[in-house]
Amino acid sequence: MTDGETDSVFRLAYVPGVTPAKWVSVWTERMPGVPLTLLAVPAAEVVGLLRDGGADAGFVRLPIDRDGLSVIPLYTETTVVVVPKDHEVTAADEVTVADLTDEEVFHPLDDTIEWTIRPGLPAFTQPPTTADAVDLVAAGSGLLLVPQSLARLHDRRDLTYRPVPDAPQSQVALAWPTDATTDLVEEFIGIVRGRTANSSRGRAPAAPAEKPAKRQAQKPAQNGSARRAVPAARKKKGNRPR
């Protein structure tokens, strides 16, 4: 880290449902001179924040408009259906999209799942947010399909959820402005990818650097053994039968 980065702050945005704690912990340990600021941002706003320079990097839900951004896909989440605890869906460990054909399903404006064909019957309203849709599910007005992390985020005693394996899934990725790929961004990319502190970007491994020294140390021993081999060879020649 350069002197200019000592007083820097790394700004990390994240969308609902993503838990960046494990990466933040590694950053805090590895980069004590650079505080990390977390920015909770709605999924629909994170791309604009990155493009406007409001964050150095961010966890997003794909698909997004990638123009001007670099993106590293990280993991895919299971899609679940959120239902009241006494709903008949809870009788099974998992359900299919076809099982929801006759159910009213909410599709909030901030829906993070890309649907080719929306499942179920259209609900009487399109809630502005997932949180609003969860409230409507609790009122018995319909069901909701979301990534599992969002179901956990909006967990309530009167609701539960079941996996829907054949539904489209939400993919979480790390994104940042391509033209602003700073050393700090590279450092965070390394943390997310699981690089150790000793394998930072551009650092040569220690083992290859030691090889020349080892070869030099072996040369005297090789030369000495070669000189000792000459008398042994001559003695063998002298004992050959006539």
PDB file of C-alpha atoms in Angstrom:
ATOM      1  CA  MET A   1       0.000   0.000   0.000  1.00  0.00           C
ATOM      2  CA  THR A   2       1.329   3.402  -0.949  1.00  0.00           C
ATOM      3  CA  ASP A   3       1.514   6.420   1.356  1.00  0.00           C
ATOM      4  CA  GLY A   4      -1.386   7.958  -0.541  1.00  0.00           C
ATOM      5  CA  GLU A   5      -3.624   5.014   0.329  1.00  0.00           C
ATOM      6  CA  THR A   6      -2.934   5.141   4.070  1.00  0.00           C
ATOM      7  CA  ASP A   7      -5.824   7.526   4.741  1.00  0.00           C
ATOM      8  CA  SER A   8      -8.137   6.011   2.099  1.00  0.00           C
ATOM      9  CA  VAL A   9     -11.511   4.447   2.747  1.00  0.00           C
ATOM     10  CA  PHE A  10     -12.748   1.476   0.727  1.00  0.00           C
ATOM     11  CA  ARG A  11     -16.472   1.800   0.005  1.00  0.00           C
ATOM     12  CA  LEU A  12     -18.270  -1.496  -0.504  1.00  0.00           C
ATOM     13  CA  ALA A  13     -21.907  -1.600  -1.591  1.00  0.00           C
ATOM     14  CA  TYR A  14     -24.109  -4.653  -1.151  1.00  0.00           C
ATOM     15  CA  VAL A  15     -27.664  -5.544  -2.079  1.00  0.00           C
ATOM     16  CA  PRO A  16     -30.247  -7.026   0.318  1.00  0.00           C
ATOM     17  CA  GLY A  17     -29.655 -10.655   1.205  1.00  0.00           C
ATOM     18  CA  VAL A  18     -25.888 -10.555   0.643  1.00  0.00           C
ATOM     19  CA  THR A  19     -23.823 -10.884   3.821  1.00  0.00           C
ATOM     20  CA  PRO A  20     -20.321  -9.460   3.268  1.00  0.00           C
ATOM     21  CA  ALA A  21     -19.155 -10.017   6.875  1.00  0.00           C
ATOM     22  CA  LYS A  22     -16.612 -12.768   6.112  1.00  0.00           C
ATOM     23  CA  TRP A  23     -14.842 -10.677   3.467  1.00  0.00           C
ATOM     24  CA  VAL A  24     -14.957  -7.551   5.616  1.00  0.00           C
ATOM     25  CA  SER A  25     -13.314  -9.485   8.451  1.00  0.00           C
ATOM     26  CA  VAL A  26     -10.421 -10.539   6.207  1.00  0.00           C
ATOM     27  CA  TRP A  27     -10.062  -6.963   4.916  1.00  0.00           C
ATOM     28  CA  THR A  28      -9.915  -5.557   8.451  1.00  0.00           C
ATOM     29  CA  GLU A  29      -7.176  -8.007   9.387  1.00  0.00           C
ATOM     30  CA  ARG A  30      -5.181  -7.605   6.181  1.00  0.00           C
ATOM     31  CA  MET A  31      -5.654  -3.870   5.552  1.00  0.00           C
ATOM     32  CA  PRO A  32      -5.747  -2.205   9.004  1.00  0.00           C
ATOM     33  CA  GLY A  33      -4.749   1.171   7.578  1.00  0.00           C
ATOM     34  CA  VAL A  34      -7.725   1.345   5.196  1.00  0.00           C
ATOM     35  CA  PRO A  35     -11.183   1.442   6.820  1.00  0.00           C
ATOM     36  CA  LEU A  36     -13.975  -0.302   4.924  1.00  0.00           C
ATOM     37  CA  THR A  37     -17.353   1.437   4.718  1.00  0.00           C
ATOM     38  CA  LEU A  38     -20.409  -0.720   3.990  1.00  0.00           C
ATOM     39  CA  LEU A  39     -23.237   0.736   1.915  1.00  0.00           C
ATOM     40  CA  ALA A  40     -26.589  -1.102   1.924  1.00  0.00           C
ATOM     41  CA  VAL A  41     -28.170  -0.363  -1.458  1.00  0.00           C
ATOM     42  CA  PRO A  42     -31.396  -1.565  -3.137  1.00  0.00           C
ATOM     43  CA  ALA A  43     -30.683  -4.013  -5.964  1.00  0.00           C
ATOM     44  CA  ALA A  44     -32.101  -1.612  -8.544  1.00  0.00           C
ATOM     45  CA  GLU A  45     -29.759   1.216  -7.482  1.00  0.00           C
ATOM     46  CA  VAL A  46     -26.380  -0.444  -6.990  1.00  0.00           C
ATOM     47  CA  VAL A  47     -25.260  -0.212 -10.640  1.00  0.00           C
ATOM     48  CA  GLY A  48     -25.991   3.514 -10.762  1.00  0.00           C
ATOM     49  CA  LEU A  49     -24.075   4.003  -7.509  1.00  0.00           C
ATOM     50  CA  LEU A  50     -21.013   2.233  -8.938  1.00  0.00           C
ATOM     51  CA  ARG A  51     -21.102   4.199 -12.194  1.00  0.00           C
ATOM     52  CA  ASP A  52     -21.443   7.504 -10.312  1.00  0.00           C
ATOM     53  CA  GLY A  53     -18.398   6.737  -8.172  1.00  0.00           C
ATOM     54  CA  GLY A  54     -20.421   6.358  -4.993  1.00  0.00           C
ATOM     55  CA  ALA A  55     -18.753   3.020  -4.192  1.00  0.00           C
ATOM     56  CA  ASP A  56     -15.463   1.362  -5.122  1.00  0.00           C
ATOM     57  CA  ALA A  57     -17.035  -2.080  -5.576  1.00  0.00           C
ATOM     58  CA  GLY A  58     -20.316  -3.777  -4.840  1.00  0.00           C
ATOM     59  CA  PHE A  59     -22.088  -7.090  -4.513  1.00  0.00           C
ATOM     60  CA  VAL A  60     -24.866  -7.204  -7.114  1.00  0.00           C
ATOM     61  CA  ARG A  61     -27.499  -9.626  -8.328  1.00  0.00           C
ATOM     62  CA  LEU A  62     -27.227 -10.652 -11.968  1.00  0.00           C
ATOM     63  CA  PRO A  63     -28.282  -9.883 -14.589  1.00  0.00           C
ATOM     64  CA  ILE A  64     -27.236  -6.229 -14.664  1.00  0.00           C
ATOM     65  CA  ASP A  65     -26.225  -3.776 -17.373  1.00  0.00           C
ATOM     66  CA  ARG A  66     -22.465  -4.447 -17.498  1.00  0.00           C
ATOM     67  CA  ASP A  67     -21.547  -1.411 -19.595  1.00  0.00           C
ATOM     68  CA  GLY A  68     -18.429   0.109 -18.011  1.00  0.00           C
ATOM     69  CA  LEU A  69     -18.334  -2.493 -15.247  1.00  0.00           C
ATOM     70  CA  SER A  70     -16.165  -5.509 -14.532  1.00  0.00           C
ATOM     71  CA  VAL A  71     -18.056  -8.439 -13.030  1.00  0.00           C
ATOM     72  CA  ILE A  72     -16.986 -11.620 -11.239  1.00  0.00           C
ATOM     73  CA  PRO A  73     -19.859 -14.108 -10.671  1.00  0.00           C
ATOM     74  CA  LEU A  74     -19.564 -15.652  -7.198  1.00  0.00           C
ATOM     75  CA  TYR A  75     -22.437 -17.980  -6.351  1.00  0.00           C
ATOM     76  CA  THR A  76     -26.016 -18.896  -7.247  1.00  0.00           C
ATOM     77  CA  GLU A  77     -28.866 -18.981  -4.750  1.00  0.00           C
ATOM     78  CA  THR A  78     -31.759 -21.388  -4.489  1.00  0.00           C
ATOM     79  CA  THR A  79     -35.150 -19.858  -5.230  1.00  0.00           C
ATOM     80  CA  VAL A  80     -37.814 -20.448  -2.595  1.00  0.00           C
ATOM     81  CA  VAL A  81     -41.533 -19.741  -2.283  1.00  0.00           C
ATOM     82  CA  VAL A  82     -42.584 -17.779   0.815  1.00  0.00           C
ATOM     83  CA  VAL A  83     -45.937 -18.894   2.222  1.00  0.00           C
ATOM     84  CA  PRO A  84     -48.008 -18.659   5.420  1.00  0.00           C
ATOM     85  CA  LYS A  85     -47.092 -21.435   7.854  1.00  0.00           C
ATOM     86  CA  ASP A  86     -50.492 -23.104   7.480  1.00  0.00           C
ATOM     87  CA  HIS A  87     -50.382 -23.158   3.664  1.00  0.00           C
ATOM     88  CA  GLU A  88     -50.767 -26.550   1.944  1.00  0.00           C
ATOM     89  CA  VAL A  89     -47.400 -26.062   0.219  1.00  0.00           C
ATOM     90  CA  THR A  90     -45.696 -26.744   3.556  1.00  0.00           C
ATOM     91  CA  ALA A  91     -46.752 -30.415   3.367  1.00  0.00           C
ATOM     92  CA  ALA A  92     -43.868 -31.032   0.921  1.00  0.00           C
ATOM     93  CA  ASP A  93     -40.110 -30.537   1.378  1.00  0.00           C
ATOM     94  CA  GLU A  94     -39.940 -28.755  -1.971  1.00  0.00           C
ATOM     95  CA  VAL A  95     -42.320 -27.676  -4.718  1.00  0.00           C
ATOM     96  CA  THR A  96     -42.227 -27.109  -8.458  1.00  0.00           C
ATOM     97  CA  VAL A  97     -43.305 -24.107 -10.489  1.00  0.00           C
ATOM     98  CA  ALA A  98     -46.209 -26.202 -11.779  1.00  0.00           C
ATOM     99  CA  ASP A  99     -47.425 -26.683  -8.203  1.00  0.00           C
ATOM    100  CA  LEU A 100     -48.024 -22.906  -8.046  1.00  0.00           C
ATOM    101  CA  THR A 101     -50.120 -22.680 -11.212  1.00  0.00           C
ATOM    102  CA  ASP A 102     -53.342 -21.855  -9.381  1.00  0.00           C
ATOM    103  CA  GLU A 103     -51.727 -19.621  -6.746  1.00  0.00           C
ATOM    104  CA  GLU A 104     -51.602 -15.824  -6.850  1.00  0.00           C
ATOM    105  CA  VAL A 105     -47.925 -14.859  -6.882  1.00  0.00           C
ATOM    106  CA  PHE A 106     -46.558 -11.407  -6.137  1.00  0.00           C
ATOM    107  CA  HIS A 107     -43.849  -9.927  -8.369  1.00  0.00           C
ATOM    108  CA  PRO A 108     -42.546  -6.797  -6.603  1.00  0.00           C
ATOM    109  CA  LEU A 109     -40.935  -4.016  -8.596  1.00  0.00           C
ATOM    110  CA  ASP A 110     -37.545  -4.884  -7.055  1.00  0.00           C
ATOM    111  CA  ASP A 111     -37.848  -8.572  -8.033  1.00  0.00           C
ATOM    112  CA  THR A 112     -34.307  -9.962  -8.402  1.00  0.00           C
ATOM    113  CA  ILE A 113     -35.242 -13.089 -10.372  1.00  0.00           C
ATOM    114  CA  GLU A 114     -35.282 -12.972 -14.164  1.00  0.00           C
ATOM    115  CA  TRP A 115     -38.453 -14.747 -15.292  1.00  0.00           C
ATOM    116  CA  THR A 116     -39.088 -15.954 -18.835  1.00  0.00           C
ATOM    117  CA  ILE A 117     -42.644 -16.830 -17.836  1.00  0.00           C
ATOM    118  CA  ARG A 118     -43.874 -15.635 -14.458  1.00  0.00           C
ATOM    119  CA  PRO A 119     -45.286 -18.479 -12.359  1.00  0.00           C
ATOM    120  CA  GLY A 120     -48.753 -18.642 -10.888  1.00  0.00           C
ATOM    121  CA  LEU A 121     -51.615 -16.220 -11.361  1.00  0.00           C
ATOM    122  CA  PRO A 122     -51.058 -12.442 -11.358  1.00  0.00           C
ATOM    123  CA  ALA A 123     -51.682 -11.005  -7.884  1.00  0.00           C
ATOM    124  CA  PHE A 124     -54.110  -8.104  -7.399  1.00  0.00           C
ATOM    125  CA  THR A 125     -51.207  -5.650  -7.042  1.00  0.00           C
ATOM    126  CA  GLN A 126     -47.500  -5.303  -7.776  1.00  0.00           C
ATOM    127  CA  PRO A 127     -45.803  -4.289  -4.509  1.00  0.00           C
ATOM    128  CA  PRO A 128     -43.009  -1.706  -4.775  1.00  0.00           C
ATOM    129  CA  THR A 129     -40.604  -3.744  -2.644  1.00  0.00           C
ATOM    130  CA  THR A 130     -39.957  -7.317  -1.520  1.00  0.00           C
ATOM    131  CA  ALA A 131     -40.629  -6.241   2.070  1.00  0.00           C
ATOM    132  CA  ASP A 132     -44.096  -5.021   1.039  1.00  0.00           C
ATOM    133  CA  ALA A 133     -44.751  -8.310  -0.758  1.00  0.00           C
ATOM    134  CA  VAL A 134     -43.776 -10.262   2.372  1.00  0.00           C
ATOM    135  CA  ASP A 135     -46.355  -8.299   4.369  1.00  0.00           C
ATOM    136  CA  LEU A 136     -49.021  -9.200   1.809  1.00  0.00           C
ATOM    137  CA  VAL A 137     -48.066 -12.886   1.971  1.00  0.00           C
ATOM    138  CA  ALA A 138     -48.432 -12.746   5.750  1.00  0.00           C
ATOM    139  CA  ALA A 139     -51.917 -11.290   5.231  1.00  0.00           C
ATOM    140  CA  GLY A 140     -52.845 -14.327   3.125  1.00  0.00           C
ATOM    141  CA  SER A 141     -53.116 -12.385  -0.137  1.00  0.00           C
ATOM    142  CA  GLY A 142     -50.715 -14.482  -2.226  1.00  0.00           C
ATOM    143  CA  LEU A 143     -47.282 -16.106  -2.410  1.00  0.00           C
ATOM    144  CA  LEU A 144     -43.810 -14.811  -3.219  1.00  0.00           C
ATOM    145  CA  LEU A 145     -40.761 -16.350  -4.899  1.00  0.00           C
ATOM    146  CA  VAL A 146     -37.375 -14.945  -3.867  1.00  0.00           C
ATOM    147  CA  PRO A 147     -33.739 -16.001  -3.451  1.00  0.00           C
ATOM    148  CA  GLN A 148     -33.334 -17.935  -0.210  1.00  0.00           C
ATOM    149  CA  SER A 149     -31.232 -15.216   1.425  1.00  0.00           C
ATOM    150  CA  LEU A 150     -34.081 -12.720   0.989  1.00  0.00           C
ATOM    151  CA  ALA A 151     -36.511 -15.158   2.586  1.00  0.00           C
ATOM    152  CA  ARG A 152     -34.159 -15.355   5.549  1.00  0.00           C
ATOM    153  CA  LEU A 153     -33.739 -11.582   5.627  1.00  0.00           C
ATOM    154  CA  HIS A 154     -37.511 -11.101   5.884  1.00  0.00           C
ATOM    155  CA  ASP A 155     -38.083 -14.019   8.227  1.00  0.00           C
ATOM    156  CA  ARG A 156     -41.268 -13.864  10.335  1.00  0.00           C
ATOM    157  CA  ARG A 157     -42.911 -16.225  12.784  1.00  0.00           C
ATOM    158  CA  ASP A 158     -46.062 -16.540  10.705  1.00  0.00           C
ATOM    159  CA  LEU A 159     -44.243 -17.360   7.446  1.00  0.00           C
ATOM    160  CA  THR A 160     -42.069 -20.153   6.126  1.00  0.00           C
ATOM    161  CA  TYR A 161     -40.609 -21.136   2.751  1.00  0.00           C
ATOM    162  CA  ARG A 162     -39.906 -24.131   0.545  1.00  0.00           C
ATOM    163  CA  PRO A 163     -37.273 -24.596  -2.230  1.00  0.00           C
ATOM    164  CA  VAL A 164     -38.455 -24.427  -5.845  1.00  0.00           C
ATOM    165  CA  PRO A 165     -35.634 -26.289  -7.685  1.00  0.00           C
ATOM    166  CA  ASP A 166     -36.948 -25.738 -11.228  1.00  0.00           C
ATOM    167  CA  ALA A 167     -37.376 -21.964 -10.859  1.00  0.00           C
ATOM    168  CA  PRO A 168     -34.792 -19.513 -12.270  1.00  0.00           C
ATOM    169  CA  GLN A 169     -32.080 -18.672  -9.751  1.00  0.00           C
ATOM    170  CA  SER A 170     -30.426 -15.460  -8.646  1.00  0.00           C
ATOM    171  CA  GLN A 171     -26.659 -15.143  -9.121  1.00  0.00           C
ATOM    172  CA  VAL A 172     -24.586 -12.906  -6.859  1.00  0.00           C
ATOM    173  CA  ALA A 173     -21.494 -11.215  -8.280  1.00  0.00           C
ATOM    174  CA  LEU A 174     -18.829  -8.665  -7.396  1.00  0.00           C
ATOM    175  CA  ALA A 175     -18.819  -5.620  -9.691  1.00  0.00           C
ATOM    176  CA  TRP A 176     -16.750  -2.451  -9.973  1.00  0.00           C
ATOM    177  CA  PRO A 177     -16.118   0.317 -12.533  1.00  0.00           C
ATOM    178  CA  THR A 178     -13.562  -1.014 -15.004  1.00  0.00           C
ATOM    179  CA  ASP A 179     -11.851   2.373 -15.335  1.00  0.00           C
ATOM    180  CA  ALA A 180     -11.451   2.557 -11.551  1.00  0.00           C
ATOM    181  CA  THR A 181      -9.687  -0.739 -10.932  1.00  0.00           C
ATOM    182  CA  THR A 182      -7.422   0.590  -8.173  1.00  0.00           C
ATOM    183  CA  ASP A 183      -4.936  -1.329  -6.034  1.00  0.00           C
ATOM    184  CA  LEU A 184      -7.537  -1.394  -3.267  1.00  0.00           C
ATOM    185  CA  VAL A 185     -10.095  -2.920  -5.620  1.00  0.00           C
ATOM    186  CA  GLU A 186      -7.530  -5.520  -6.675  1.00  0.00           C
ATOM    187  CA  GLU A 187      -6.864  -6.278  -3.011  1.00  0.00           C
ATOM    188  CA  PHE A 188     -10.556  -6.847  -2.347  1.00  0.00           C
ATOM    189  CA  ILE A 189     -10.881  -9.026  -5.463  1.00  0.00           C
ATOM    190  CA  GLY A 190      -8.072 -11.170  -4.067  1.00  0.00           C
ATOM    191  CA  ILE A 191      -9.881 -11.511  -0.736  1.00  0.00           C
ATOM    192  CA  VAL A 192     -13.140 -12.520  -2.413  1.00  0.00           C
ATOM    193  CA  ARG A 193     -11.297 -15.060  -4.563  1.00  0.00           C
ATOM    194  CA  GLY A 194      -9.629 -16.529  -1.489  1.00  0.00           C
ATOM    195  CA  ARG A 195      -6.058 -15.414  -2.099  1.00  0.00           C
ATOM    196  CA  THR A 196      -3.862 -15.542   0.980  1.00  0.00           C
ATOM    197  CA  ALA A 197      -1.929 -12.543   2.260  1.00  0.00           C
ATOM    198  CA  ASN A 198       1.262 -14.034   0.752  1.00  0.00           C
ATOM    199  CA  SER A 199      -0.205 -14.461  -2.718  1.00  0.00           C
ATOM    200  CA  SER A 200      -1.132 -10.883  -3.518  1.00  0.00           C
ATOM    201  CA  ARG A 201      -1.361  -9.647  -7.104  1.00  0.00           C
ATOM    202  CA  GLY A 202       1.954  -9.677  -8.970  1.00  0.00           C
ATOM    203  CA  ARG A 203       3.991 -11.197  -6.155  1.00  0.00           C
ATOM    204  CA  ALA A 204       6.415 -13.916  -7.252  1.00  0.00           C
ATOM    205  CA  PRO A 205       6.355 -17.213  -5.308  1.00  0.00           C
ATOM    206  CA  ALA A 206       9.202 -17.698  -2.834  1.00  0.00           C
ATOM    207  CA  ALA A 207      10.203 -21.188  -4.013  1.00  0.00           C
ATOM    208  CA  PRO A 208      11.415 -20.264  -7.547  1.00  0.00           C
ATOM    209  CA  ALA A 209      13.541 -17.446  -6.109  1.00  0.00           C
ATOM    210  CA  GLU A 210      15.451 -19.954  -3.930  1.00  0.00           C
ATOM    211  CA  LYS A 211      16.239 -22.409  -6.727  1.00  0.00           C
ATOM    212  CA  PRO A 212      19.341 -20.638  -8.112  1.00  0.00           C
ATOM    213  CA  ALA A 213      20.914 -20.541  -4.637  1.00  0.00           C
ATOM    214  CA  LYS A 214      20.267 -24.243  -4.177  1.00  0.00           C
ATOM    215  CA  ARG A 215      21.897 -25.094  -7.521  1.00  0.00           C
ATOM    216  CA  GLN A 216      25.000 -23.070  -6.623  1.00  0.00           C
ATOM    217  CA  ALA A 217      25.303 -24.834  -3.286  1.00  0.00           C
ATOM    218  CA  GLN A 218      25.192 -28.230  -4.998  1.00  0.00           C
ATOM    219  CA  LYS A 219      27.896 -27.485  -7.587  1.00  0.00           C
ATOM    220  CA  PRO A 220      30.946 -28.036  -5.300  1.00  0.00           C
ATOM    221  CA  ALA A 221      29.558 -31.378  -4.153  1.00  0.00           C
ATOM    222  CA  GLN A 222      28.965 -32.464  -7.761  1.00  0.00           C
ATOM    223  CA  ASN A 223      32.479 -31.425  -8.828  1.00  0.00           C
ATOM    224  CA  GLY A 224      34.046 -33.247  -5.874  1.00  0.00           C
ATOM    225  CA  SER A 225      32.217 -36.463  -6.576  1.00  0.00           C
ATOM    226  CA  ALA A 226      33.289 -36.272 -10.234  1.00  0.00           C
ATOM    227  CA  ARG A 227      36.983 -36.025  -9.232  1.00  0.00           C
ATOM    228  CA  ARG A 228      36.666 -38.995  -6.914  1.00  0.00           C
ATOM    229  CA  ALA A 229      35.103 -41.078  -9.672  1.00  0.00           C
ATOM    230  CA  VAL A 230      38.245 -40.979 -11.843  1.00  0.00           C
ATOM    231  CA  PRO A 231      40.512 -43.202  -9.686  1.00  0.00           C
ATOM    232  CA  ALA A 232      37.687 -45.674  -9.192  1.00  0.00           C
ATOM    233  CA  ALA A 233      37.241 -45.985 -12.936  1.00  0.00           C
ATOM    234  CA  ARG A 234      41.004 -46.460 -13.502  1.00  0.00           C
ATOM    235  CA  LYS A 235      41.196 -49.167 -10.840  1.00  0.00           C
ATOM    236  CA  LYS A 236      38.352 -51.015 -12.534  1.00  0.00           C
ATOM    237  CA  LYS A 237      40.206 -50.920 -15.858  1.00  0.00           C
ATOM    238  CA  GLY A 238      43.347 -52.304 -14.227  1.00  0.00           C
ATOM    239  CA  ASN A 239      41.510 -55.376 -12.939  1.00  0.00           C
ATOM    240  CA  ARG A 240      40.155 -56.423 -16.329  1.00  0.00           C
ATOM    241  CA  PRO A 241      41.272 -59.976 -17.315  1.00  0.00           C
ATOM    242  CA  ARG A 242      43.858 -60.246 -20.031  1.00  0.00           C
TER     243      ARG A 242
END
